[in-house]
PDB file of C-alpha atoms in Angstrom:
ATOM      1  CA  UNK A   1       0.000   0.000   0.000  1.00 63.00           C
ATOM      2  CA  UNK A   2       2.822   2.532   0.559  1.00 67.00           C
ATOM      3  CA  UNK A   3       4.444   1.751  -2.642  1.00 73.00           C
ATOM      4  CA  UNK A   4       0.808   2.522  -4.349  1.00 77.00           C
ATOM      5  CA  UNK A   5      -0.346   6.004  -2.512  1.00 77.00           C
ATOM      6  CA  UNK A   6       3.018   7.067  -0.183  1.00 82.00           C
ATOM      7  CA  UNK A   7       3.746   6.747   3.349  1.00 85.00           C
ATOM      8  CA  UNK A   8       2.412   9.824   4.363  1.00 87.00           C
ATOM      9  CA  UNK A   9      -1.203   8.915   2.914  1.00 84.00           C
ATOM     10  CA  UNK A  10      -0.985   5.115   3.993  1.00 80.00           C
ATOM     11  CA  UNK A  11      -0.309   6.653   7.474  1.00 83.00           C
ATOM     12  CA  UNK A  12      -3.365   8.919   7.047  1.00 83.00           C
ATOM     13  CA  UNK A  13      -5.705   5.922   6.128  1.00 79.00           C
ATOM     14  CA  UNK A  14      -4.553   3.784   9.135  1.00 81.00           C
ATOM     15  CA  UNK A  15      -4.457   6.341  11.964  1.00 84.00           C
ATOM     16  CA  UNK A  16      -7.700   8.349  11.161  1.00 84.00           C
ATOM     17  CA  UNK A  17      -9.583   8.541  14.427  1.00 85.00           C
ATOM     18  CA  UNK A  18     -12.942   6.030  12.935  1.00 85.00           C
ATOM     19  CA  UNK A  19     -10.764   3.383  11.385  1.00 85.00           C
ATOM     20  CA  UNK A  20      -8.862   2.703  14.603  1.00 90.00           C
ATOM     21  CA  UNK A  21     -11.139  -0.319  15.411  1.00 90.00           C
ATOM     22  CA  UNK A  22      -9.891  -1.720  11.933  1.00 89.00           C
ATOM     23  CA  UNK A  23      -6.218  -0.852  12.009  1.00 90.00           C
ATOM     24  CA  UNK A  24      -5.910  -2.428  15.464  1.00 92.00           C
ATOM     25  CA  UNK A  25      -7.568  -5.692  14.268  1.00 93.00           C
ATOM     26  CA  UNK A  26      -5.850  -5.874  11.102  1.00 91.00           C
ATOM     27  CA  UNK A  27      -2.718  -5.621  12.596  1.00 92.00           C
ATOM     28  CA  UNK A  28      -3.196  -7.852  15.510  1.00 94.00           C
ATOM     29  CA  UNK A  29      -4.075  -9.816  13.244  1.00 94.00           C
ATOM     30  CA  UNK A  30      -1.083 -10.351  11.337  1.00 93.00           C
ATOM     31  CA  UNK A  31       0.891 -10.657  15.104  1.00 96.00           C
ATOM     32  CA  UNK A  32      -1.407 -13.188  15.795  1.00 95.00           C
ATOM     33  CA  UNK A  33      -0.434 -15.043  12.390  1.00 94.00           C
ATOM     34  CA  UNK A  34       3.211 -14.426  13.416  1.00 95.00           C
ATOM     35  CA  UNK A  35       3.187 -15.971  16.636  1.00 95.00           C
ATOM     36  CA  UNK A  36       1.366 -19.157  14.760  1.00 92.00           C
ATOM     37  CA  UNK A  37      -2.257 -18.590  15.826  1.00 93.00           C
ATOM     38  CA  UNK A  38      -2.897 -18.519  12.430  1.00 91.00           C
ATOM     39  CA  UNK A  39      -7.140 -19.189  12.028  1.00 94.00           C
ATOM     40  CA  UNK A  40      -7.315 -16.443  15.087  1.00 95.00           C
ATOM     41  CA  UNK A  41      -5.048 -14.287  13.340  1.00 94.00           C
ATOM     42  CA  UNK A  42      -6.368 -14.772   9.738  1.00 95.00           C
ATOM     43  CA  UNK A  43     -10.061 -14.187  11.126  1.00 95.00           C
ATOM     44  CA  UNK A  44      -9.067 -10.879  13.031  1.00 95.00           C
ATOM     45  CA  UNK A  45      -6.987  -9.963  10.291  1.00 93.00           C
ATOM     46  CA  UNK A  46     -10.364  -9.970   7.631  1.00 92.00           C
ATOM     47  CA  UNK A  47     -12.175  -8.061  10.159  1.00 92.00           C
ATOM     48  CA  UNK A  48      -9.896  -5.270  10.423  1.00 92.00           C
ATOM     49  CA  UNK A  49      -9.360  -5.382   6.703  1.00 89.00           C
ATOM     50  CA  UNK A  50     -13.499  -5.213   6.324  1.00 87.00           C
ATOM     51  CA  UNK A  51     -13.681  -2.362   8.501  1.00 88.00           C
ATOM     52  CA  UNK A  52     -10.334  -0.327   6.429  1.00 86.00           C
ATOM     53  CA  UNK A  53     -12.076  -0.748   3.225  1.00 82.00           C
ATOM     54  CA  UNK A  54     -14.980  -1.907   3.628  1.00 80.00           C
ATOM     55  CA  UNK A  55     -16.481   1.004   1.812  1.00 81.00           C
ATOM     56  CA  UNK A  56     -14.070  -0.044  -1.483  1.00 82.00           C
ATOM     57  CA  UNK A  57     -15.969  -2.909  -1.957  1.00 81.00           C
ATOM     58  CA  UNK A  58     -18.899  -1.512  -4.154  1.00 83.00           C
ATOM     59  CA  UNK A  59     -15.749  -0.628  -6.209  1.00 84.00           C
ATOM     60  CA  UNK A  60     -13.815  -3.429  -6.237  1.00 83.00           C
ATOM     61  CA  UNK A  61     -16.649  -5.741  -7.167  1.00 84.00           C
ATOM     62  CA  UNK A  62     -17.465  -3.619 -10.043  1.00 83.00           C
ATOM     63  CA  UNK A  63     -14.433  -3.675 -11.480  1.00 85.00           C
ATOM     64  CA  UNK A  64     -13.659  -7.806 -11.112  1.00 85.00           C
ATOM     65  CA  UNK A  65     -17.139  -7.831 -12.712  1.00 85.00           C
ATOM     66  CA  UNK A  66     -15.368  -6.002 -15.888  1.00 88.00           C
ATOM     67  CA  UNK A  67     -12.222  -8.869 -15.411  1.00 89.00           C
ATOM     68  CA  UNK A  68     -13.053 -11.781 -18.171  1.00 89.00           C
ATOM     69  CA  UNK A  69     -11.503 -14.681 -16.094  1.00 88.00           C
ATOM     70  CA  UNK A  70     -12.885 -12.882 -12.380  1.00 87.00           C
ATOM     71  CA  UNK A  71     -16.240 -12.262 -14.152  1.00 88.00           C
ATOM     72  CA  UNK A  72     -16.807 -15.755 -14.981  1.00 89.00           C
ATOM     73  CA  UNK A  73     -16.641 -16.719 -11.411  1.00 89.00           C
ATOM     74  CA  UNK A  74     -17.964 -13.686 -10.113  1.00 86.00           C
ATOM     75  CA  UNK A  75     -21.408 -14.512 -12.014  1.00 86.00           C
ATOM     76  CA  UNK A  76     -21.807 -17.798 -10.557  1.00 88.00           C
ATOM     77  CA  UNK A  77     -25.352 -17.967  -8.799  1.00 87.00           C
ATOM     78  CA  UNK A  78     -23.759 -18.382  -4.876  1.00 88.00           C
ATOM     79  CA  UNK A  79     -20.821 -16.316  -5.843  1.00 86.00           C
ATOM     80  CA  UNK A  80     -23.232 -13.456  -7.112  1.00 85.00           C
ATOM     81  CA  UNK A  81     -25.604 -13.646  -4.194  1.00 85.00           C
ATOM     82  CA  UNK A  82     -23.154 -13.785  -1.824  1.00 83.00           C
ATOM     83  CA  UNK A  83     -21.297 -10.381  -3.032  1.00 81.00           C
ATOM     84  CA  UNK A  84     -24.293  -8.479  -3.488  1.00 80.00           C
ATOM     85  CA  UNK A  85     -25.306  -9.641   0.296  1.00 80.00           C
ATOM     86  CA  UNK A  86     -21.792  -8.417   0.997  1.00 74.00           C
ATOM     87  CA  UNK A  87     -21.718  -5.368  -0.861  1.00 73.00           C
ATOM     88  CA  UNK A  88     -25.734  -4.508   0.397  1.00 72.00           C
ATOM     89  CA  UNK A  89     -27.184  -4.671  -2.885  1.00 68.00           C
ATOM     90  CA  UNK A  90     -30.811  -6.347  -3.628  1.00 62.00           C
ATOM     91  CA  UNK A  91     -31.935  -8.408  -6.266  1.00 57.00           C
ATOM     92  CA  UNK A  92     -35.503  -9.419  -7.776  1.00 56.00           C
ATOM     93  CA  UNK A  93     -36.066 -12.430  -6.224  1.00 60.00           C
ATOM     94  CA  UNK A  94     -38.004 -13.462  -9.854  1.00 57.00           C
ATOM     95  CA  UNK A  95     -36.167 -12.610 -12.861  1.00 55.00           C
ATOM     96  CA  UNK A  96     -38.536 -12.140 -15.969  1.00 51.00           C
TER      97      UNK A  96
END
């Protein structure tokens, strides 16, 4: 991430004052992984990265939608109900 935006802005996402729930769980997260409580760690680690970007996700569906090999998979019938769930979008339960 600091080779994409900078240091100074990768430090900006992580310490603003309502992503502090996230940062902490991502990173203990990764500590947790480290010291080889690795399910804990991994499970921690996907909340805190949920809560950092959660709001990207909209986004980064949208564009693995546009991906041929991603879209593929990303059109499956689970697959697709379980992003929109994720994402908060609703379907038509009957399709016409």
């Amino acid at each position: 991430l600091c080779f994409t935006i900078g240091i100074k802005r990768s430090l900006a996402l992580f310490t603003r004052r309502e992503r502090i729930r996230g940062t902490i769980c991502f990173f203990l997260g990764i500590a947790l992984v480290l010291l080889r409580w690795g399910l804990l760690g991994v499970c921690i680690e996907a909340f805190g990265f949920l809560n950092l970007f959660g709001n990207f996700l909209p986004t980064i569906l949208a564009v693995g939608r546009q991906i041929p090999g991603l879209k593929v998979v990303l059109e499956l019938p689970v697959v697709s109900h379980f992003a929109d769930f994720v994402v908060g979008k609703t379907r038509p339960k009957y399709s016409v």
